[in-house]
Amino acid sequence: SCQLGEAYLNFEYYQQALEHFTTALKLNGTLFSEMEETKQYHAHILTLLGRCYMEAGSLDDALGLLQKSLKMNQTVLGEDHISNTSIHTVIAQCLLRKKEYDEAINQLSTVWELTESKYGLKHETTG
């Protein structure tokens, strides 16, 4: 369901994407307490769902889901884990659409700091 949702999202079929992400979230939720991987996957689904809401123009709903995703990912993997950068990036995109530029810059600064601490200044990702 999640991969199908991603395909719909990429082709801008937001309603179908929302349905598949919601189903994936429910299915994953049944396994939630059993394994740490399900929590990480849950955060991934929430990020995709947030992105879908953003693309559909529901920016406040998107931000709520993205904040929840970030908090969950940070709890499971740590606040300085590199996987947080993708969530921060989508949050920044959402904030830009809301014209909250300072907050968007803060999110992107966090992306830069996490990437720099992971790869260093001379790496192609940061340099």
CSV table of N, CA and C in Angstrom, one decimal:
chain,number,residue,atom,x,y,z
A,1,SER,N,0.8,-1.2,0.0
A,1,SER,CA,0.0,0.0,0.0
A,1,SER,C,0.9,1.3,0.0
A,2,CYS,N,2.0,1.2,0.7
A,2,CYS,CA,2.8,2.4,0.8
A,2,CYS,C,3.5,2.7,-0.5
A,3,GLN,N,4.0,1.7,-1.2
A,3,GLN,CA,4.7,1.9,-2.4
A,3,GLN,C,3.7,2.4,-3.5
A,4,LEU,N,2.5,1.8,-3.5
A,4,LEU,CA,1.4,2.3,-4.4
A,4,LEU,C,1.1,3.7,-4.1
A,5,GLY,N,1.0,4.1,-2.8
A,5,GLY,CA,0.7,5.4,-2.4
A,5,GLY,C,1.8,6.4,-2.9
A,6,GLU,N,3.0,6.0,-2.8
A,6,GLU,CA,4.1,6.8,-3.3
A,6,GLU,C,4.0,7.0,-4.8
A,7,ALA,N,3.6,6.0,-5.6
A,7,ALA,CA,3.4,6.1,-7.0
A,7,ALA,C,2.3,7.1,-7.3
A,8,TYR,N,1.2,7.0,-6.6
A,8,TYR,CA,0.1,8.0,-6.8
A,8,TYR,C,0.5,9.4,-6.5
A,9,LEU,N,1.3,9.5,-5.4
A,9,LEU,CA,1.8,10.9,-5.0
A,9,LEU,C,2.7,11.5,-6.1
A,10,ASN,N,3.6,10.7,-6.6
A,10,ASN,CA,4.5,11.1,-7.6
A,10,ASN,C,3.8,11.6,-8.9
A,11,PHE,N,2.6,11.0,-9.2
A,11,PHE,CA,1.8,11.3,-10.3
A,11,PHE,C,0.7,12.3,-10.0
A,12,GLU,N,0.7,12.8,-8.8
A,12,GLU,CA,-0.2,13.9,-8.3
A,12,GLU,C,-1.6,13.4,-8.2
A,13,TYR,N,-1.8,12.1,-7.9
A,13,TYR,CA,-3.2,11.6,-7.6
A,13,TYR,C,-3.3,11.5,-6.1
A,14,TYR,N,-3.5,12.7,-5.5
A,14,TYR,CA,-3.4,12.9,-4.1
A,14,TYR,C,-4.5,12.1,-3.3
A,15,GLN,N,-5.7,12.0,-3.8
A,15,GLN,CA,-6.8,11.3,-3.1
A,15,GLN,C,-6.4,9.8,-3.0
A,16,GLN,N,-6.0,9.2,-4.1
A,16,GLN,CA,-5.6,7.8,-4.1
A,16,GLN,C,-4.4,7.6,-3.2
A,17,ALA,N,-3.4,8.5,-3.2
A,17,ALA,CA,-2.2,8.4,-2.4
A,17,ALA,C,-2.6,8.4,-0.9
A,18,LEU,N,-3.5,9.3,-0.6
A,18,LEU,CA,-4.0,9.4,0.8
A,18,LEU,C,-4.6,8.1,1.3
A,19,GLU,N,-5.4,7.5,0.4
A,19,GLU,CA,-6.1,6.3,0.8
A,19,GLU,C,-5.1,5.2,1.1
A,20,HIS,N,-4.1,5.1,0.2
A,20,HIS,CA,-3.1,4.0,0.4
A,20,HIS,C,-2.2,4.3,1.6
A,21,PHE,N,-1.8,5.5,1.8
A,21,PHE,CA,-1.0,5.8,3.0
A,21,PHE,C,-1.7,5.6,4.3
A,22,THR,N,-3.0,5.9,4.3
A,22,THR,CA,-3.8,5.7,5.5
A,22,THR,C,-3.9,4.2,5.8
A,23,THR,N,-4.1,3.4,4.7
A,23,THR,CA,-4.2,2.0,4.9
A,23,THR,C,-2.9,1.4,5.4
A,24,ALA,N,-1.8,1.9,4.8
A,24,ALA,CA,-0.4,1.4,5.2
A,24,ALA,C,-0.2,1.8,6.7
A,25,LEU,N,-0.6,3.0,7.1
A,25,LEU,CA,-0.5,3.4,8.5
A,25,LEU,C,-1.2,2.5,9.4
A,26,LYS,N,-2.5,2.2,9.1
A,26,LYS,CA,-3.3,1.3,9.9
A,26,LYS,C,-2.7,-0.1,10.0
A,27,LEU,N,-2.2,-0.7,8.8
A,27,LEU,CA,-1.6,-2.0,8.9
A,27,LEU,C,-0.3,-2.0,9.7
A,28,ASN,N,0.5,-1.0,9.5
A,28,ASN,CA,1.7,-0.9,10.3
A,28,ASN,C,1.4,-0.7,11.8
A,29,GLY,N,0.4,0.0,12.1
A,29,GLY,CA,0.0,0.3,13.5
A,29,GLY,C,-0.3,-1.0,14.2
A,30,THR,N,-0.8,-2.0,13.6
A,30,THR,CA,-1.1,-3.2,14.2
A,30,THR,C,0.2,-4.0,14.7
A,31,LEU,N,1.3,-3.7,14.0
A,31,LEU,CA,2.6,-4.3,14.4
A,31,LEU,C,3.4,-3.4,15.3
A,32,PHE,N,2.9,-2.2,15.5
A,32,PHE,CA,3.7,-1.1,16.1
A,32,PHE,C,4.5,-1.4,17.4
A,33,SER,N,3.8,-2.1,18.3
A,33,SER,CA,4.5,-2.4,19.6
A,33,SER,C,5.5,-3.6,19.5
A,34,GLU,N,5.5,-4.3,18.4
A,34,GLU,CA,6.3,-5.5,18.3
A,34,GLU,C,7.8,-5.3,18.0
A,35,MET,N,8.0,-4.3,17.1
A,35,MET,CA,9.4,-4.2,16.6
A,35,MET,C,9.8,-2.7,16.4
A,36,GLU,N,11.0,-2.4,16.7
A,36,GLU,CA,11.5,-1.0,16.5
A,36,GLU,C,11.4,-0.6,15.0
A,37,GLU,N,11.6,-1.5,14.1
A,37,GLU,CA,11.5,-1.2,12.6
A,37,GLU,C,10.2,-0.6,12.2
A,38,THR,N,9.1,-1.1,12.9
A,38,THR,CA,7.8,-0.7,12.5
A,38,THR,C,7.6,0.8,12.9
A,39,LYS,N,8.3,1.3,14.0
A,39,LYS,CA,8.2,2.7,14.4
A,39,LYS,C,8.9,3.5,13.4
A,40,GLN,N,10.0,3.1,12.9
A,40,GLN,CA,10.7,3.8,11.8
A,40,GLN,C,9.9,3.9,10.5
A,41,TYR,N,9.3,2.8,10.2
A,41,TYR,CA,8.5,2.7,9.0
A,41,TYR,C,7.2,3.6,9.2
A,42,HIS,N,6.7,3.6,10.4
A,42,HIS,CA,5.5,4.5,10.7
A,42,HIS,C,5.9,6.0,10.5
A,43,ALA,N,7.1,6.3,10.9
A,43,ALA,CA,7.6,7.7,10.7
A,43,ALA,C,7.7,8.0,9.2
A,44,HIS,N,8.2,7.0,8.4
A,44,HIS,CA,8.3,7.2,7.0
A,44,HIS,C,6.9,7.4,6.3
A,45,ILE,N,5.9,6.6,6.7
A,45,ILE,CA,4.6,6.7,6.2
A,45,ILE,C,4.0,8.1,6.6
A,46,LEU,N,4.2,8.5,7.8
A,46,LEU,CA,3.7,9.8,8.2
A,46,LEU,C,4.3,10.9,7.4
A,47,THR,N,5.6,10.8,7.0
A,47,THR,CA,6.3,11.8,6.2
A,47,THR,C,5.6,11.8,4.8
A,48,LEU,N,5.4,10.7,4.2
A,48,LEU,CA,4.7,10.6,2.9
A,48,LEU,C,3.3,11.2,3.0
A,49,LEU,N,2.6,10.9,4.0
A,49,LEU,CA,1.3,11.4,4.2
A,49,LEU,C,1.3,12.9,4.4
A,50,GLY,N,2.2,13.4,5.1
A,50,GLY,CA,2.4,14.9,5.3
A,50,GLY,C,2.7,15.5,3.9
A,51,ARG,N,3.6,14.9,3.2
A,51,ARG,CA,4.0,15.4,1.8
A,51,ARG,C,2.7,15.5,0.9
A,52,CYS,N,1.9,14.4,1.0
A,52,CYS,CA,0.7,14.3,0.2
A,52,CYS,C,-0.3,15.5,0.6
A,53,TYR,N,-0.5,15.7,1.9
A,53,TYR,CA,-1.3,16.8,2.3
A,53,TYR,C,-0.8,18.1,1.9
A,54,MET,N,0.6,18.3,2.0
A,54,MET,CA,1.2,19.5,1.5
A,54,MET,C,0.9,19.8,0.0
A,55,GLU,N,1.1,18.7,-0.8
A,55,GLU,CA,0.9,18.9,-2.2
A,55,GLU,C,-0.6,19.2,-2.5
A,56,ALA,N,-1.5,18.7,-1.7
A,56,ALA,CA,-2.9,18.9,-1.9
A,56,ALA,C,-3.3,20.2,-1.4
A,57,GLY,N,-2.4,21.0,-0.7
A,57,GLY,CA,-2.7,22.3,-0.2
A,57,GLY,C,-3.2,22.4,1.3
A,58,SER,N,-3.2,21.3,2.0
A,58,SER,CA,-3.6,21.2,3.4
A,58,SER,C,-2.4,21.4,4.2
A,59,LEU,N,-1.8,22.6,4.3
A,59,LEU,CA,-0.5,22.8,4.9
A,59,LEU,C,-0.5,22.6,6.4
A,60,ASP,N,-1.5,23.0,7.1
A,60,ASP,CA,-1.5,22.8,8.6
A,60,ASP,C,-1.6,21.3,8.9
A,61,ASP,N,-2.5,20.6,8.2
A,61,ASP,CA,-2.5,19.1,8.4
A,61,ASP,C,-1.2,18.5,8.1
A,62,ALA,N,-0.5,18.9,7.0
A,62,ALA,CA,0.8,18.4,6.6
A,62,ALA,C,1.8,18.6,7.7
A,63,LEU,N,1.8,19.9,8.2
A,63,LEU,CA,2.8,20.2,9.3
A,63,LEU,C,2.6,19.3,10.5
A,64,GLY,N,1.4,19.1,10.9
A,64,GLY,CA,1.1,18.3,12.1
A,64,GLY,C,1.6,16.9,11.9
A,65,LEU,N,1.4,16.3,10.7
A,65,LEU,CA,1.9,14.9,10.4
A,65,LEU,C,3.4,14.9,10.4
A,66,LEU,N,4.0,15.9,9.8
A,66,LEU,CA,5.5,15.9,9.6
A,66,LEU,C,6.1,16.1,11.0
A,67,GLN,N,5.6,16.9,11.9
A,67,GLN,CA,6.1,17.1,13.2
A,67,GLN,C,6.1,15.8,14.0
A,68,LYS,N,4.9,15.1,13.8
A,68,LYS,CA,4.8,13.8,14.5
A,68,LYS,C,5.8,12.8,14.0
A,69,SER,N,6.0,12.8,12.7
A,69,SER,CA,7.0,11.9,12.0
A,69,SER,C,8.4,12.2,12.5
A,70,LEU,N,8.7,13.5,12.6
A,70,LEU,CA,10.1,13.9,13.0
A,70,LEU,C,10.3,13.5,14.5
A,71,LYS,N,9.3,13.7,15.3
A,71,LYS,CA,9.4,13.3,16.8
A,71,LYS,C,9.6,11.8,16.9
A,72,MET,N,8.8,11.1,16.1
A,72,MET,CA,8.9,9.6,16.2
A,72,MET,C,10.3,9.1,15.7
A,73,ASN,N,10.7,9.7,14.6
A,73,ASN,CA,12.0,9.3,14.0
A,73,ASN,C,13.2,9.6,15.0
A,74,GLN,N,13.1,10.8,15.6
A,74,GLN,CA,14.1,11.2,16.6
A,74,GLN,C,14.1,10.3,17.8
A,75,THR,N,12.9,9.9,18.2
A,75,THR,CA,12.8,9.0,19.4
A,75,THR,C,13.5,7.6,19.1
A,76,VAL,N,13.2,7.1,17.9
A,76,VAL,CA,13.7,5.8,17.5
A,76,VAL,C,15.2,5.8,17.2
A,77,LEU,N,15.6,6.8,16.4
A,77,LEU,CA,17.0,6.8,15.9
A,77,LEU,C,17.9,7.8,16.5
A,78,GLY,N,17.4,8.8,17.2
A,78,GLY,CA,18.2,9.9,17.8
A,78,GLY,C,18.0,11.2,17.0
A,79,GLU,N,18.2,12.3,17.7
A,79,GLU,CA,17.9,13.6,17.2
A,79,GLU,C,18.9,14.0,16.1
A,80,ASP,N,20.1,13.4,16.1
A,80,ASP,CA,21.1,13.8,15.1
A,80,ASP,C,21.3,12.7,14.0
A,81,HIS,N,20.3,11.8,13.9
A,81,HIS,CA,20.4,10.8,12.8
A,81,HIS,C,20.1,11.5,11.5
A,82,ILE,N,20.9,11.0,10.5
A,82,ILE,CA,20.8,11.6,9.1
A,82,ILE,C,19.5,11.5,8.5
A,83,SER,N,18.7,10.5,8.9
A,83,SER,CA,17.4,10.3,8.2
A,83,SER,C,16.4,11.4,8.6
A,84,ASN,N,16.7,12.1,9.6
A,84,ASN,CA,15.8,13.3,10.0
A,84,ASN,C,15.9,14.4,8.9
A,85,THR,N,17.0,14.4,8.1
A,85,THR,CA,17.1,15.5,7.2
A,85,THR,C,16.0,15.5,6.1
A,86,SER,N,15.5,14.3,5.7
A,86,SER,CA,14.5,14.3,4.7
A,86,SER,C,13.2,14.8,5.3
A,87,ILE,N,12.9,14.6,6.6
A,87,ILE,CA,11.7,15.1,7.2
A,87,ILE,C,11.8,16.6,7.4
A,88,HIS,N,13.0,17.1,7.8
A,88,HIS,CA,13.2,18.5,8.0
A,88,HIS,C,13.0,19.3,6.6
A,89,THR,N,13.5,18.6,5.6
A,89,THR,CA,13.3,19.2,4.2
A,89,THR,C,11.9,19.4,3.8
A,90,VAL,N,11.1,18.4,4.1
A,90,VAL,CA,9.6,18.5,3.7
A,90,VAL,C,9.0,19.5,4.6
A,91,ILE,N,9.3,19.6,5.9
A,91,ILE,CA,8.8,20.6,6.7
A,91,ILE,C,9.1,22.0,6.2
A,92,ALA,N,10.4,22.2,5.8
A,92,ALA,CA,10.8,23.5,5.2
A,92,ALA,C,10.0,23.8,4.0
A,93,GLN,N,9.7,22.8,3.1
A,93,GLN,CA,8.9,23.1,1.9
A,93,GLN,C,7.5,23.5,2.3
A,94,CYS,N,7.0,22.9,3.3
A,94,CYS,CA,5.6,23.3,3.8
A,94,CYS,C,5.6,24.7,4.3
A,95,LEU,N,6.6,25.0,5.1
A,95,LEU,CA,6.7,26.3,5.7
A,95,LEU,C,6.9,27.4,4.6
A,96,LEU,N,7.7,27.1,3.6
A,96,LEU,CA,7.8,28.0,2.5
A,96,LEU,C,6.5,28.3,1.8
A,97,ARG,N,5.7,27.3,1.6
A,97,ARG,CA,4.4,27.5,1.1
A,97,ARG,C,3.4,28.3,1.9
A,98,LYS,N,3.7,28.3,3.3
A,98,LYS,CA,2.9,29.1,4.2
A,98,LYS,C,3.6,30.5,4.4
A,99,LYS,N,4.6,30.7,3.6
A,99,LYS,CA,5.4,32.0,3.7
A,99,LYS,C,6.0,32.3,5.1
A,100,GLU,N,6.3,31.2,5.8
A,100,GLU,CA,7.0,31.3,7.1
A,100,GLU,C,8.5,31.0,6.8
A,101,TYR,N,9.1,32.1,6.2
A,101,TYR,CA,10.5,31.9,5.7
A,101,TYR,C,11.5,31.7,6.8
A,102,ASP,N,11.4,32.4,7.9
A,102,ASP,CA,12.4,32.3,9.0
A,102,ASP,C,12.4,30.8,9.5
A,103,GLU,N,11.2,30.3,9.7
A,103,GLU,CA,11.1,29.0,10.2
A,103,GLU,C,11.6,27.9,9.2
A,104,ALA,N,11.4,28.2,7.9
A,104,ALA,CA,11.8,27.3,6.9
A,104,ALA,C,13.4,27.3,6.8
A,105,ILE,N,14.0,28.5,7.0
A,105,ILE,CA,15.4,28.6,7.0
A,105,ILE,C,16.0,27.8,8.2
A,106,ASN,N,15.3,27.9,9.4
A,106,ASN,CA,15.7,27.1,10.5
A,106,ASN,C,15.8,25.6,10.3
A,107,GLN,N,14.7,25.2,9.6
A,107,GLN,CA,14.7,23.7,9.2
A,107,GLN,C,15.8,23.4,8.3
A,108,LEU,N,16.1,24.2,7.3
A,108,LEU,CA,17.1,23.9,6.3
A,108,LEU,C,18.5,24.0,7.0
A,109,SER,N,18.7,24.9,8.0
A,109,SER,CA,19.9,25.0,8.7
A,109,SER,C,20.2,23.7,9.5
A,110,THR,N,19.1,23.1,10.0
A,110,THR,CA,19.2,21.9,10.7
A,110,THR,C,19.7,20.8,9.7
A,111,VAL,N,19.1,20.8,8.5
A,111,VAL,CA,19.5,19.8,7.5
A,111,VAL,C,21.0,19.9,7.2
A,112,TRP,N,21.4,21.2,7.1
A,112,TRP,CA,22.9,21.4,6.8
A,112,TRP,C,23.7,20.9,8.0
A,113,GLU,N,23.4,21.2,9.2
A,113,GLU,CA,24.1,20.8,10.4
A,113,GLU,C,24.2,19.3,10.5
A,114,LEU,N,23.1,18.6,10.3
A,114,LEU,CA,23.1,17.2,10.4
A,114,LEU,C,23.9,16.5,9.3
A,115,THR,N,23.8,17.1,8.1
A,115,THR,CA,24.6,16.6,6.9
A,115,THR,C,26.1,16.8,7.1
A,116,GLU,N,26.4,18.0,7.6
A,116,GLU,CA,27.8,18.4,7.8
A,116,GLU,C,28.4,17.5,8.9
A,117,SER,N,27.7,17.2,10.0
A,117,SER,CA,28.2,16.4,11.1
A,117,SER,C,28.4,15.0,10.7
A,118,LYS,N,27.5,14.5,9.7
A,118,LYS,CA,27.6,13.1,9.3
A,118,LYS,C,28.7,12.9,8.2
A,119,TYR,N,28.8,13.9,7.3
A,119,TYR,CA,29.7,13.7,6.2
A,119,TYR,C,31.0,14.6,6.2
A,120,GLY,N,30.9,15.7,6.9
A,120,GLY,CA,32.1,16.6,7.0
A,120,GLY,C,31.9,17.7,5.9
A,121,LEU,N,32.8,18.7,6.0
A,121,LEU,CA,32.7,19.8,5.0
A,121,LEU,C,33.1,19.5,3.6
A,122,LYS,N,34.0,18.6,3.5
A,122,LYS,CA,34.6,18.3,2.2
A,122,LYS,C,33.9,17.3,1.3
A,123,HIS,N,32.8,16.8,1.9
A,123,HIS,CA,32.0,15.8,1.1
A,123,HIS,C,31.1,16.4,0.1
A,124,GLU,N,30.8,15.7,-1.0
A,124,GLU,CA,30.0,16.3,-2.1
A,124,GLU,C,28.6,16.7,-1.7
A,125,THR,N,28.1,16.1,-0.6
A,125,THR,CA,26.8,16.4,-0.1
A,125,THR,C,26.7,17.8,0.5
A,126,THR,N,27.8,18.2,1.2
A,126,THR,CA,27.9,19.5,1.9
A,126,THR,C,28.7,20.5,1.2
A,127,GLY,N,29.7,20.1,0.4
A,127,GLY,CA,30.6,21.0,-0.2
A,127,GLY,C,30.2,21.4,-1.5
